[in-house]
Amino acid sequence: MQETSKTNSETQSSGAIRSPLIALARWRDEFAEMLSARVRMSRLGFRQTWYLGPMTLGTFTIQLATGVLLMLYYHPSIPQGYADMKDLQFVVSSGNLLRNLHRWSAHAMVFLVFCHMAKVFYRGAYRPPRELNWCVGVVLLLLTLLLSYTGYLLPWDQLSYWGTTVGASIMSSLPVIGTSLRFHLLGGLSVNANVLLRFYVLHTMILPLLVILLISIHLWRLHQDGGMYAHGEKPEPAPDASGHALSNGVSEAVVEEPTLSYGELLFREIIAIETLAAVLITMGLLWNAPLAQLADPLHTPNPAKAPWYFSGLQEMLHYFPPIFAGVLVPGLVLTALVVIPYFNVNIQGEGIFLNLKTRSRHVRICAAVVVVVTAFLLFFDVYVALPATLVVATLLFAAAGAAPDAPAGFRHWLASKPLSFWIMTWFLMELVSLTAVGTLFRGPGWAWVWPWRGY
Amino acid sequence: MSLRNPFGGVSRRFAAASVLLAVVAAIAPARDLFRDWRQYQRQYLRLVHGRPDAAQLERRFSGGIQQIWIPDLQVVDRCTTCHVALKEANLADVSEQPFRKHPAMPHSLTEFGCVICHRGQGPATSSQEAHHATEAWEEPLLPAKYMEASCGQCHLTALRGTPVLNQGRQLLERKGCAHCHTIKLADGTAVQPTDNPPPLNHIAEKTTREWIFAFVRNPQAYAATASMPNFAFSDDNARDISAFLIAQSTPSGYGPKIAAMKAKPFTPDATSLPEGTSLYGQSFCASCHAAQNAGGNLVGGDLGPEITRIGSKVRPEWLQEWIRDPNGYDADTTMPHYRFNDKQVGLLTNYLLSKTDSDLLANVKLEAATQQQIDHGRALVVENGCAACHKIEGVKKPENFAPDLSREGSKPFAQLTFPKGVKPSLPDYISSKIHDPRSFGPNLKMPKYTLAPAELDALSTALLSLTDRANSLPSRLRIASTHDSRYEPAGKAGRLISDLRCLSCHRINGRGGDMAADLSWEGSSVQRPWLVDFLKNPNTLRPALIRRMPKFNLSDAEINTLTDYMQTVYQSPAIDADSIPAGSLTPQLVEQGRQLFYSKYQCQSCHIIDPKQDKGYIGPVLSQVGLRLTPAWVFHWFKDPQSLRPGSQEPNQNMTDEDARALTAYMMSLKTRAKTEAK
């Protein structure tokens, strides 16, 4: 039991611990404070946050529960791991559901994490004092992807083996550190039984513990930063060291009276999680998690695809050399994500077309950028990236065409969006289209196929 | 929000969500109660209930998931979960699946499980997953007609119970697949071709360019049983190939003689045809060569090429020399060296050259070849791998010309293509590929072989036995293949035996053909005078056969050499020639033997001694066996026939020494030639 550095403790004594009971009480207080005891009703509406955060946590909980149950039946060895998949499917009671649920819940978690990130971004809930929480969230995003990647290998079928191999190859394309990074991830030069064991330990112990720790910090920071973000909440100047009070960051005309959260917030979160669980279980009942032949290092399937959340990267690799697609773009994206809350232009969030003085300059810059990007894409034959670019360009020009003093409407709303909005929107749309193309529209030899035709 | 119900609408939504979750979560455990295999097991109990032996069957039944688990073979077979009655002898009358008893099989269920023989997915407990190819499992059940392929995974030798597999393996050798494809068995030995394609480096001496053109266009138009496959060459390509083959031809050992004979051209002589025909018959050329008779039936053996139209193929001067001495043209030929005199050579040549087909070359008009055509012909020969089978001047035998077939039985689905109309399964792929190789895509080189449907099935079976599992099974389970020894008879007799190609038909010391008897112990078996007589004039023990030992016209000196060698060297160590001295075979013993022959052992049911009363046509006629066989051999024969001739149909009667001795005496007394030979 150690002295906490927080000064928000309600108990007066901040020195030595008087007795174990008091210490226990202080622990309970700390824990309880992580989950806000009180919350504002206005922030509980479904459309405020779509409950994406709790749903992500819900999928993670489902993963923990199903994962532990799966661990009862799974041996991380070759070929026993694959045989265990068969046993789950054919012998274990509800084993099929268990495995399917774990798989669909994993996909849902990755999807929801991206949605949650987008929602937080679009609401502007990254603005100070929430920068640290945003960064913790970025790390959680990476950990989620890593959890999914390590788990993908465990069935040891052709999809697993080759997906992992392709993913590791993309990683090794980093200059200087790439091969070394891959060596340390795999613990060797190629995917084999040792990698299976390593990924199993990562997937079932190390990464979940890290994620649990970071989720705790994430929730605690959320509580510190003022709870669920209200729409229109203005950012605070740099917070002082004296900590928080519940009324931090509120600039509403009327101070709303907070209410007990256990009934309202908790119930609503549980409803969201239960509904999500019901949907995922239904998916698990209807659709089987894919399982191909036992992994065969001698026979590469054609095409060999990375897991779906990396297939956007794989699609990019089709056009650009690995230095670009495997390094620069992901690196830039990550960096950009992390620094979003530290740039003033994001914090202020001023619409790029609203200020008359800068408007025409901004319009010219936007036009130039659109032309350059489109030319770049056409030059490299990256036609799949064009639809998203053209949509964003159209919206941009719709926004640019709106007169600043025009009545409120869609164009005016668009015009009020800051630069970060446009960049993030373009990035998200490209992410979705590249991932969709890489997952659904690519066949043998990475040639274009129509998904309903099959190959 | 009132105090009484502080949560209002939310709790209703919460209740709804909770109920929904509970209902949905309950579906999967409930479905477990309705799995396929539970239905089948209940059905089985209902089936058994009404039967008289119900109590016994029910006692032997165990519910739940059943499996056969053999860890060191990686076998986890849950077939017995649904197929509950596999071992129930009492249920032999039940015919509906999955309750049928397993038919009699050489291995027990628990020895190897099910999947090693039947394929399919062992761990599965649903019928779709267990029997059929699904996304996660590529090997569906093996169709029954290919079942012997599974035996072939461990049994690399011919088994009596696997005739289709044996035939398939033999076809792999005899059709020459191994010339282009590498085919390694699980014990590391490679399949060797046994089809003896002729060398082409002296082809211009043997035949004409027109014939080569016609043959290369369609081999089966020349001879229906030609083992050369059809490459579907166009006229232009065949023209160029024939041009190249003639151009690359060099003179053979016949060289000067051919030139000399060209000076006196051959004239057919119709009057000597009958004599030639009977000489052909006496020489028993039909033992190796087949020809279509007047009725259109193919008569003769398949060790040598079909000669129905040989008159339209070979040059007369070449044929004369060939009959006189085959070794001068091709030292590796399997054709024996007959000792024909000039007159006989002339008769045979005349007879053979009368076997023509005027339609064969009627429309073949070839102009003189240009260098460009010859070069193109060479390119075609290289591209189509002709040198893989034939010796061709200036073209090396290609390495790894065709895919390795050593694991063909486990070929992954991702590597298979299926043209229209071919069912997407591995056995159908193999069968269709052999049947019509070029339908699988453009630019394929495999030619089309003429195979009967049964031969096709046999070949597919043999290829399906070459699996990954066969190579990964523990070696203690493998029964290694047997191969011919490299026996070469030595000395002067050895050279004669080579020259006469005895090993084409006979087997000696583990090497040779199976058309005729194994001669490894011939010295212990037969009496010298008989052998001399036989070599001078081979009559037969079974006149019903068309394929018989030819008359080689050996000189007396040659016959003596051979007989001395065989009598001395080809002895069985188990048989002591002096163990049954002639004096011990008294007349009383002979009479006793005769009684035993006719009364106790009823040998006349298979053998004839007196054609008037014996009607046994199964075994050889025994009326002169006393002149042919040695007493010691006959005695051992009676005691254990299969030790002297494995696979013989002679039953082992477990005779006492006395009976055997008496019968031997009787046999040795039979020295009269039968007046009429059985038909």
JSON list of N, CA, C and O in Angstrom, two decimals, chain B residues 292-332:
[
{"chain": "B", "resi": 292, "resn": "GLN", "atom": "N", "xyz": [-3.25, -58.76, -85.68]},
{"chain": "B", "resi": 292, "resn": "GLN", "atom": "CA", "xyz": [-4.69, -58.94, -85.88]},
{"chain": "B", "resi": 292, "resn": "GLN", "atom": "C", "xyz": [-4.90, -60.04, -86.89]},
{"chain": "B", "resi": 292, "resn": "GLN", "atom": "O", "xyz": [-4.31, -60.01, -87.96]},
{"chain": "B", "resi": 293, "resn": "ASN", "atom": "N", "xyz": [-5.75, -61.01, -86.54]},
{"chain": "B", "resi": 293, "resn": "ASN", "atom": "CA", "xyz": [-6.01, -62.07, -87.50]},
{"chain": "B", "resi": 293, "resn": "ASN", "atom": "C", "xyz": [-7.15, -61.65, -88.42]},
{"chain": "B", "resi": 293, "resn": "ASN", "atom": "O", "xyz": [-7.64, -60.52, -88.35]},
{"chain": "B", "resi": 294, "resn": "ALA", "atom": "N", "xyz": [-7.53, -62.60, -89.29]},
{"chain": "B", "resi": 294, "resn": "ALA", "atom": "CA", "xyz": [-8.54, -62.26, -90.29]},
{"chain": "B", "resi": 294, "resn": "ALA", "atom": "C", "xyz": [-9.84, -61.81, -89.65]},
{"chain": "B", "resi": 294, "resn": "ALA", "atom": "O", "xyz": [-10.56, -60.97, -90.19]},
{"chain": "B", "resi": 295, "resn": "GLY", "atom": "N", "xyz": [-10.14, -62.36, -88.47]},
{"chain": "B", "resi": 295, "resn": "GLY", "atom": "CA", "xyz": [-11.39, -61.98, -87.82]},
{"chain": "B", "resi": 295, "resn": "GLY", "atom": "C", "xyz": [-11.30, -60.66, -87.10]},
{"chain": "B", "resi": 295, "resn": "GLY", "atom": "O", "xyz": [-12.25, -60.23, -86.43]},
{"chain": "B", "resi": 296, "resn": "GLY", "atom": "N", "xyz": [-10.15, -59.98, -87.17]},
{"chain": "B", "resi": 296, "resn": "GLY", "atom": "CA", "xyz": [-10.03, -58.70, -86.49]},
{"chain": "B", "resi": 296, "resn": "GLY", "atom": "C", "xyz": [-9.63, -58.83, -85.04]},
{"chain": "B", "resi": 296, "resn": "GLY", "atom": "O", "xyz": [-9.56, -57.85, -84.32]},
{"chain": "B", "resi": 297, "resn": "ASN", "atom": "N", "xyz": [-9.37, -60.06, -84.56]},
{"chain": "B", "resi": 297, "resn": "ASN", "atom": "CA", "xyz": [-8.97, -60.22, -83.16]},
{"chain": "B", "resi": 297, "resn": "ASN", "atom": "C", "xyz": [-7.46, -60.15, -83.03]},
{"chain": "B", "resi": 297, "resn": "ASN", "atom": "O", "xyz": [-6.72, -60.62, -83.88]},
{"chain": "B", "resi": 298, "resn": "LEU", "atom": "N", "xyz": [-7.06, -59.57, -81.94]},
{"chain": "B", "resi": 298, "resn": "LEU", "atom": "CA", "xyz": [-5.63, -59.44, -81.70]},
{"chain": "B", "resi": 298, "resn": "LEU", "atom": "C", "xyz": [-5.14, -60.72, -81.05]},
{"chain": "B", "resi": 298, "resn": "LEU", "atom": "O", "xyz": [-5.64, -61.13, -80.01]},
{"chain": "B", "resi": 299, "resn": "VAL", "atom": "N", "xyz": [-4.16, -61.35, -81.66]},
{"chain": "B", "resi": 299, "resn": "VAL", "atom": "CA", "xyz": [-3.66, -62.62, -81.15]},
{"chain": "B", "resi": 299, "resn": "VAL", "atom": "C", "xyz": [-2.17, -62.48, -80.89]},
{"chain": "B", "resi": 299, "resn": "VAL", "atom": "O", "xyz": [-1.42, -62.09, -81.77]},
{"chain": "B", "resi": 300, "resn": "GLY", "atom": "N", "xyz": [-1.75, -62.81, -79.68]},
{"chain": "B", "resi": 300, "resn": "GLY", "atom": "CA", "xyz": [-0.32, -62.78, -79.41]},
{"chain": "B", "resi": 300, "resn": "GLY", "atom": "C", "xyz": [-0.01, -61.98, -78.16]},
{"chain": "B", "resi": 300, "resn": "GLY", "atom": "O", "xyz": [-0.89, -61.43, -77.50]},
{"chain": "B", "resi": 301, "resn": "GLY", "atom": "N", "xyz": [1.27, -61.92, -77.85]},
{"chain": "B", "resi": 301, "resn": "GLY", "atom": "CA", "xyz": [1.72, -61.29, -76.62]},
{"chain": "B", "resi": 301, "resn": "GLY", "atom": "C", "xyz": [2.04, -59.82, -76.80]},
{"chain": "B", "resi": 301, "resn": "GLY", "atom": "O", "xyz": [1.95, -59.26, -77.89]},
{"chain": "B", "resi": 302, "resn": "ASP", "atom": "N", "xyz": [2.42, -59.18, -75.68]},
{"chain": "B", "resi": 302, "resn": "ASP", "atom": "CA", "xyz": [2.69, -57.75, -75.74]},
{"chain": "B", "resi": 302, "resn": "ASP", "atom": "C", "xyz": [4.10, -57.40, -75.28]},
{"chain": "B", "resi": 302, "resn": "ASP", "atom": "O", "xyz": [4.36, -56.29, -74.86]},
{"chain": "B", "resi": 303, "resn": "LEU", "atom": "N", "xyz": [5.01, -58.39, -75.36]},
{"chain": "B", "resi": 303, "resn": "LEU", "atom": "CA", "xyz": [6.39, -58.04, -75.01]},
{"chain": "B", "resi": 303, "resn": "LEU", "atom": "C", "xyz": [7.05, -57.24, -76.12]},
{"chain": "B", "resi": 303, "resn": "LEU", "atom": "O", "xyz": [7.90, -56.41, -75.88]},
{"chain": "B", "resi": 304, "resn": "GLY", "atom": "N", "xyz": [6.66, -57.52, -77.35]},
{"chain": "B", "resi": 304, "resn": "GLY", "atom": "CA", "xyz": [7.20, -56.79, -78.49]},
{"chain": "B", "resi": 304, "resn": "GLY", "atom": "C", "xyz": [6.09, -56.01, -79.18]},
{"chain": "B", "resi": 304, "resn": "GLY", "atom": "O", "xyz": [4.92, -56.15, -78.83]},
{"chain": "B", "resi": 305, "resn": "PRO", "atom": "N", "xyz": [6.44, -55.20, -80.18]},
{"chain": "B", "resi": 305, "resn": "PRO", "atom": "CA", "xyz": [5.41, -54.37, -80.82]},
{"chain": "B", "resi": 305, "resn": "PRO", "atom": "C", "xyz": [4.45, -55.21, -81.68]},
{"chain": "B", "resi": 305, "resn": "PRO", "atom": "O", "xyz": [4.78, -56.31, -82.13]},
{"chain": "B", "resi": 306, "resn": "GLU", "atom": "N", "xyz": [3.27, -54.64, -81.88]},
{"chain": "B", "resi": 306, "resn": "GLU", "atom": "CA", "xyz": [2.25, -55.28, -82.73]},
{"chain": "B", "resi": 306, "resn": "GLU", "atom": "C", "xyz": [2.73, -55.22, -84.17]},
{"chain": "B", "resi": 306, "resn": "GLU", "atom": "O", "xyz": [3.24, -54.20, -84.64]},
{"chain": "B", "resi": 307, "resn": "ILE", "atom": "N", "xyz": [2.56, -56.33, -84.88]},
{"chain": "B", "resi": 307, "resn": "ILE", "atom": "CA", "xyz": [3.13, -56.39, -86.24]},
{"chain": "B", "resi": 307, "resn": "ILE", "atom": "C", "xyz": [2.06, -56.54, -87.31]},
{"chain": "B", "resi": 307, "resn": "ILE", "atom": "O", "xyz": [2.34, -57.02, -88.42]},
{"chain": "B", "resi": 308, "resn": "THR", "atom": "N", "xyz": [0.83, -56.10, -87.01]},
{"chain": "B", "resi": 308, "resn": "THR", "atom": "CA", "xyz": [-0.25, -56.27, -87.98]},
{"chain": "B", "resi": 308, "resn": "THR", "atom": "C", "xyz": [0.08, -55.66, -89.34]},
{"chain": "B", "resi": 308, "resn": "THR", "atom": "O", "xyz": [-0.30, -56.18, -90.37]},
{"chain": "B", "resi": 309, "resn": "ARG", "atom": "N", "xyz": [0.81, -54.51, -89.31]},
{"chain": "B", "resi": 309, "resn": "ARG", "atom": "CA", "xyz": [1.05, -53.83, -90.60]},
{"chain": "B", "resi": 309, "resn": "ARG", "atom": "C", "xyz": [2.54, -53.63, -90.81]},
{"chain": "B", "resi": 309, "resn": "ARG", "atom": "O", "xyz": [2.97, -52.64, -91.42]},
{"chain": "B", "resi": 310, "resn": "ILE", "atom": "N", "xyz": [3.30, -54.58, -90.31]},
{"chain": "B", "resi": 310, "resn": "ILE", "atom": "CA", "xyz": [4.74, -54.35, -90.32]},
{"chain": "B", "resi": 310, "resn": "ILE", "atom": "C", "xyz": [5.29, -54.21, -91.73]},
{"chain": "B", "resi": 310, "resn": "ILE", "atom": "O", "xyz": [6.30, -53.55, -91.95]},
{"chain": "B", "resi": 311, "resn": "GLY", "atom": "N", "xyz": [4.59, -54.82, -92.68]},
{"chain": "B", "resi": 311, "resn": "GLY", "atom": "CA", "xyz": [5.07, -54.72, -94.06]},
{"chain": "B", "resi": 311, "resn": "GLY", "atom": "C", "xyz": [5.05, -53.30, -94.58]},
{"chain": "B", "resi": 311, "resn": "GLY", "atom": "O", "xyz": [5.82, -52.94, -95.47]},
{"chain": "B", "resi": 312, "resn": "SER", "atom": "N", "xyz": [4.17, -52.47, -94.01]},
{"chain": "B", "resi": 312, "resn": "SER", "atom": "CA", "xyz": [4.13, -51.07, -94.45]},
{"chain": "B", "resi": 312, "resn": "SER", "atom": "C", "xyz": [5.11, -50.21, -93.69]},
{"chain": "B", "resi": 312, "resn": "SER", "atom": "O", "xyz": [5.21, -49.01, -93.93]},
{"chain": "B", "resi": 313, "resn": "LYS", "atom": "N", "xyz": [5.81, -50.81, -92.74]},
{"chain": "B", "resi": 313, "resn": "LYS", "atom": "CA", "xyz": [6.69, -50.00, -91.90]},
{"chain": "B", "resi": 313, "resn": "LYS", "atom": "C", "xyz": [8.16, -50.16, -92.26]},
{"chain": "B", "resi": 313, "resn": "LYS", "atom": "O", "xyz": [8.85, -49.19, -92.58]},
{"chain": "B", "resi": 314, "resn": "VAL", "atom": "N", "xyz": [8.64, -51.41, -92.21]},
{"chain": "B", "resi": 314, "resn": "VAL", "atom": "CA", "xyz": [10.09, -51.59, -92.21]},
{"chain": "B", "resi": 314, "resn": "VAL", "atom": "C", "xyz": [10.63, -51.76, -93.63]},
{"chain": "B", "resi": 314, "resn": "VAL", "atom": "O", "xyz": [9.95, -52.23, -94.54]},
{"chain": "B", "resi": 315, "resn": "ARG", "atom": "N", "xyz": [11.89, -51.36, -93.74]},
{"chain": "B", "resi": 315, "resn": "ARG", "atom": "CA", "xyz": [12.59, -51.61, -95.00]},
{"chain": "B", "resi": 315, "resn": "ARG", "atom": "C", "xyz": [12.93, -53.10, -95.07]},
{"chain": "B", "resi": 315, "resn": "ARG", "atom": "O", "xyz": [13.39, -53.66, -94.08]},
{"chain": "B", "resi": 316, "resn": "PRO", "atom": "N", "xyz": [12.79, -53.71, -96.24]},
{"chain": "B", "resi": 316, "resn": "PRO", "atom": "CA", "xyz": [13.04, -55.16, -96.33]},
{"chain": "B", "resi": 316, "resn": "PRO", "atom": "C", "xyz": [14.44, -55.55, -95.90]},
{"chain": "B", "resi": 316, "resn": "PRO", "atom": "O", "xyz": [14.63, -56.53, -95.18]},
{"chain": "B", "resi": 317, "resn": "GLU", "atom": "N", "xyz": [15.44, -54.78, -96.33]},
{"chain": "B", "resi": 317, "resn": "GLU", "atom": "CA", "xyz": [16.82, -55.17, -96.00]},
{"chain": "B", "resi": 317, "resn": "GLU", "atom": "C", "xyz": [17.05, -55.09, -94.49]},
{"chain": "B", "resi": 317, "resn": "GLU", "atom": "O", "xyz": [17.78, -55.90, -93.92]},
{"chain": "B", "resi": 318, "resn": "TRP", "atom": "N", "xyz": [16.43, -54.13, -93.85]},
{"chain": "B", "resi": 318, "resn": "TRP", "atom": "CA", "xyz": [16.58, -54.02, -92.42]},
{"chain": "B", "resi": 318, "resn": "TRP", "atom": "C", "xyz": [15.94, -55.22, -91.72]},
{"chain": "B", "resi": 318, "resn": "TRP", "atom": "O", "xyz": [16.51, -55.80, -90.80]},
{"chain": "B", "resi": 319, "resn": "LEU", "atom": "N", "xyz": [14.74, -55.59, -92.20]},
{"chain": "B", "resi": 319, "resn": "LEU", "atom": "CA", "xyz": [14.03, -56.68, -91.54]},
{"chain": "B", "resi": 319, "resn": "LEU", "atom": "C", "xyz": [14.80, -57.99, -91.64]},
{"chain": "B", "resi": 319, "resn": "LEU", "atom": "O", "xyz": [14.88, -58.76, -90.69]},
{"chain": "B", "resi": 320, "resn": "GLN", "atom": "N", "xyz": [15.42, -58.18, -92.80]},
{"chain": "B", "resi": 320, "resn": "GLN", "atom": "CA", "xyz": [16.20, -59.40, -92.96]},
{"chain": "B", "resi": 320, "resn": "GLN", "atom": "C", "xyz": [17.31, -59.46, -91.92]},
{"chain": "B", "resi": 320, "resn": "GLN", "atom": "O", "xyz": [17.51, -60.47, -91.26]},
{"chain": "B", "resi": 321, "resn": "GLU", "atom": "N", "xyz": [18.04, -58.34, -91.81]},
{"chain": "B", "resi": 321, "resn": "GLU", "atom": "CA", "xyz": [19.15, -58.33, -90.86]},
{"chain": "B", "resi": 321, "resn": "GLU", "atom": "C", "xyz": [18.65, -58.44, -89.43]},
{"chain": "B", "resi": 321, "resn": "GLU", "atom": "O", "xyz": [19.28, -59.08, -88.58]},
{"chain": "B", "resi": 322, "resn": "TRP", "atom": "N", "xyz": [17.54, -57.84, -89.17]},
{"chain": "B", "resi": 322, "resn": "TRP", "atom": "CA", "xyz": [17.00, -57.85, -87.81]},
{"chain": "B", "resi": 322, "resn": "TRP", "atom": "C", "xyz": [16.67, -59.28, -87.38]},
{"chain": "B", "resi": 322, "resn": "TRP", "atom": "O", "xyz": [17.01, -59.70, -86.27]},
{"chain": "B", "resi": 323, "resn": "ILE", "atom": "N", "xyz": [16.00, -59.98, -88.28]},
{"chain": "B", "resi": 323, "resn": "ILE", "atom": "CA", "xyz": [15.64, -61.35, -87.93]},
{"chain": "B", "resi": 323, "resn": "ILE", "atom": "C", "xyz": [16.90, -62.20, -87.75]},
{"chain": "B", "resi": 323, "resn": "ILE", "atom": "O", "xyz": [16.98, -63.08, -86.92]},
{"chain": "B", "resi": 324, "resn": "ARG", "atom": "N", "xyz": [17.89, -61.84, -88.58]},
{"chain": "B", "resi": 324, "resn": "ARG", "atom": "CA", "xyz": [19.13, -62.62, -88.51]},
{"chain": "B", "resi": 324, "resn": "ARG", "atom": "C", "xyz": [19.85, -62.34, -87.19]},
{"chain": "B", "resi": 324, "resn": "ARG", "atom": "O", "xyz": [20.31, -63.24, -86.53]},
{"chain": "B", "resi": 325, "resn": "ASP", "atom": "N", "xyz": [19.95, -61.06, -86.80]},
{"chain": "B", "resi": 325, "resn": "ASP", "atom": "CA", "xyz": [20.67, -60.71, -85.57]},
{"chain": "B", "resi": 325, "resn": "ASP", "atom": "C", "xyz": [20.24, -59.34, -85.08]},
{"chain": "B", "resi": 325, "resn": "ASP", "atom": "O", "xyz": [20.74, -58.32, -85.55]},
{"chain": "B", "resi": 326, "resn": "PRO", "atom": "N", "xyz": [19.33, -59.32, -84.09]},
{"chain": "B", "resi": 326, "resn": "PRO", "atom": "CA", "xyz": [18.82, -58.02, -83.60]},
{"chain": "B", "resi": 326, "resn": "PRO", "atom": "C", "xyz": [19.90, -57.16, -82.93]},
{"chain": "B", "resi": 326, "resn": "PRO", "atom": "O", "xyz": [19.84, -55.94, -82.97]},
{"chain": "B", "resi": 327, "resn": "ASN", "atom": "N", "xyz": [20.91, -57.83, -82.35]},
{"chain": "B", "resi": 327, "resn": "ASN", "atom": "CA", "xyz": [21.87, -57.06, -81.55]},
{"chain": "B", "resi": 327, "resn": "ASN", "atom": "C", "xyz": [22.66, -56.07, -82.36]},
{"chain": "B", "resi": 327, "resn": "ASN", "atom": "O", "xyz": [23.16, -55.08, -81.83]},
{"chain": "B", "resi": 328, "resn": "GLY", "atom": "N", "xyz": [22.78, -56.32, -83.65]},
{"chain": "B", "resi": 328, "resn": "GLY", "atom": "CA", "xyz": [23.56, -55.40, -84.47]},
{"chain": "B", "resi": 328, "resn": "GLY", "atom": "C", "xyz": [22.91, -54.03, -84.58]},
{"chain": "B", "resi": 328, "resn": "GLY", "atom": "O", "xyz": [23.57, -53.02, -84.78]},
{"chain": "B", "resi": 329, "resn": "TYR", "atom": "N", "xyz": [21.63, -53.99, -84.45]},
{"chain": "B", "resi": 329, "resn": "TYR", "atom": "CA", "xyz": [20.92, -52.70, -84.57]},
{"chain": "B", "resi": 329, "resn": "TYR", "atom": "C", "xyz": [20.73, -52.05, -83.20]},
{"chain": "B", "resi": 329, "resn": "TYR", "atom": "O", "xyz": [20.89, -50.85, -83.04]},
{"chain": "B", "resi": 330, "resn": "ASP", "atom": "N", "xyz": [20.30, -52.90, -82.22]},
{"chain": "B", "resi": 330, "resn": "ASP", "atom": "CA", "xyz": [20.00, -52.36, -80.90]},
{"chain": "B", "resi": 330, "resn": "ASP", "atom": "C", "xyz": [20.45, -53.38, -79.87]},
{"chain": "B", "resi": 330, "resn": "ASP", "atom": "O", "xyz": [19.81, -54.41, -79.68]},
{"chain": "B", "resi": 331, "resn": "ALA", "atom": "N", "xyz": [21.54, -53.05, -79.19]},
{"chain": "B", "resi": 331, "resn": "ALA", "atom": "CA", "xyz": [22.11, -54.02, -78.25]},
{"chain": "B", "resi": 331, "resn": "ALA", "atom": "C", "xyz": [21.20, -54.26, -77.04]},
{"chain": "B", "resi": 331, "resn": "ALA", "atom": "O", "xyz": [21.35, -55.26, -76.35]},
{"chain": "B", "resi": 332, "resn": "ASP", "atom": "N", "xyz": [20.27, -53.33, -76.79]},
{"chain": "B", "resi": 332, "resn": "ASP", "atom": "CA", "xyz": [19.44, -53.48, -75.59]},
{"chain": "B", "resi": 332, "resn": "ASP", "atom": "C", "xyz": [18.06, -54.06, -75.90]},
{"chain": "B", "resi": 332, "resn": "ASP", "atom": "O", "xyz": [17.21, -54.08, -75.03]}
]
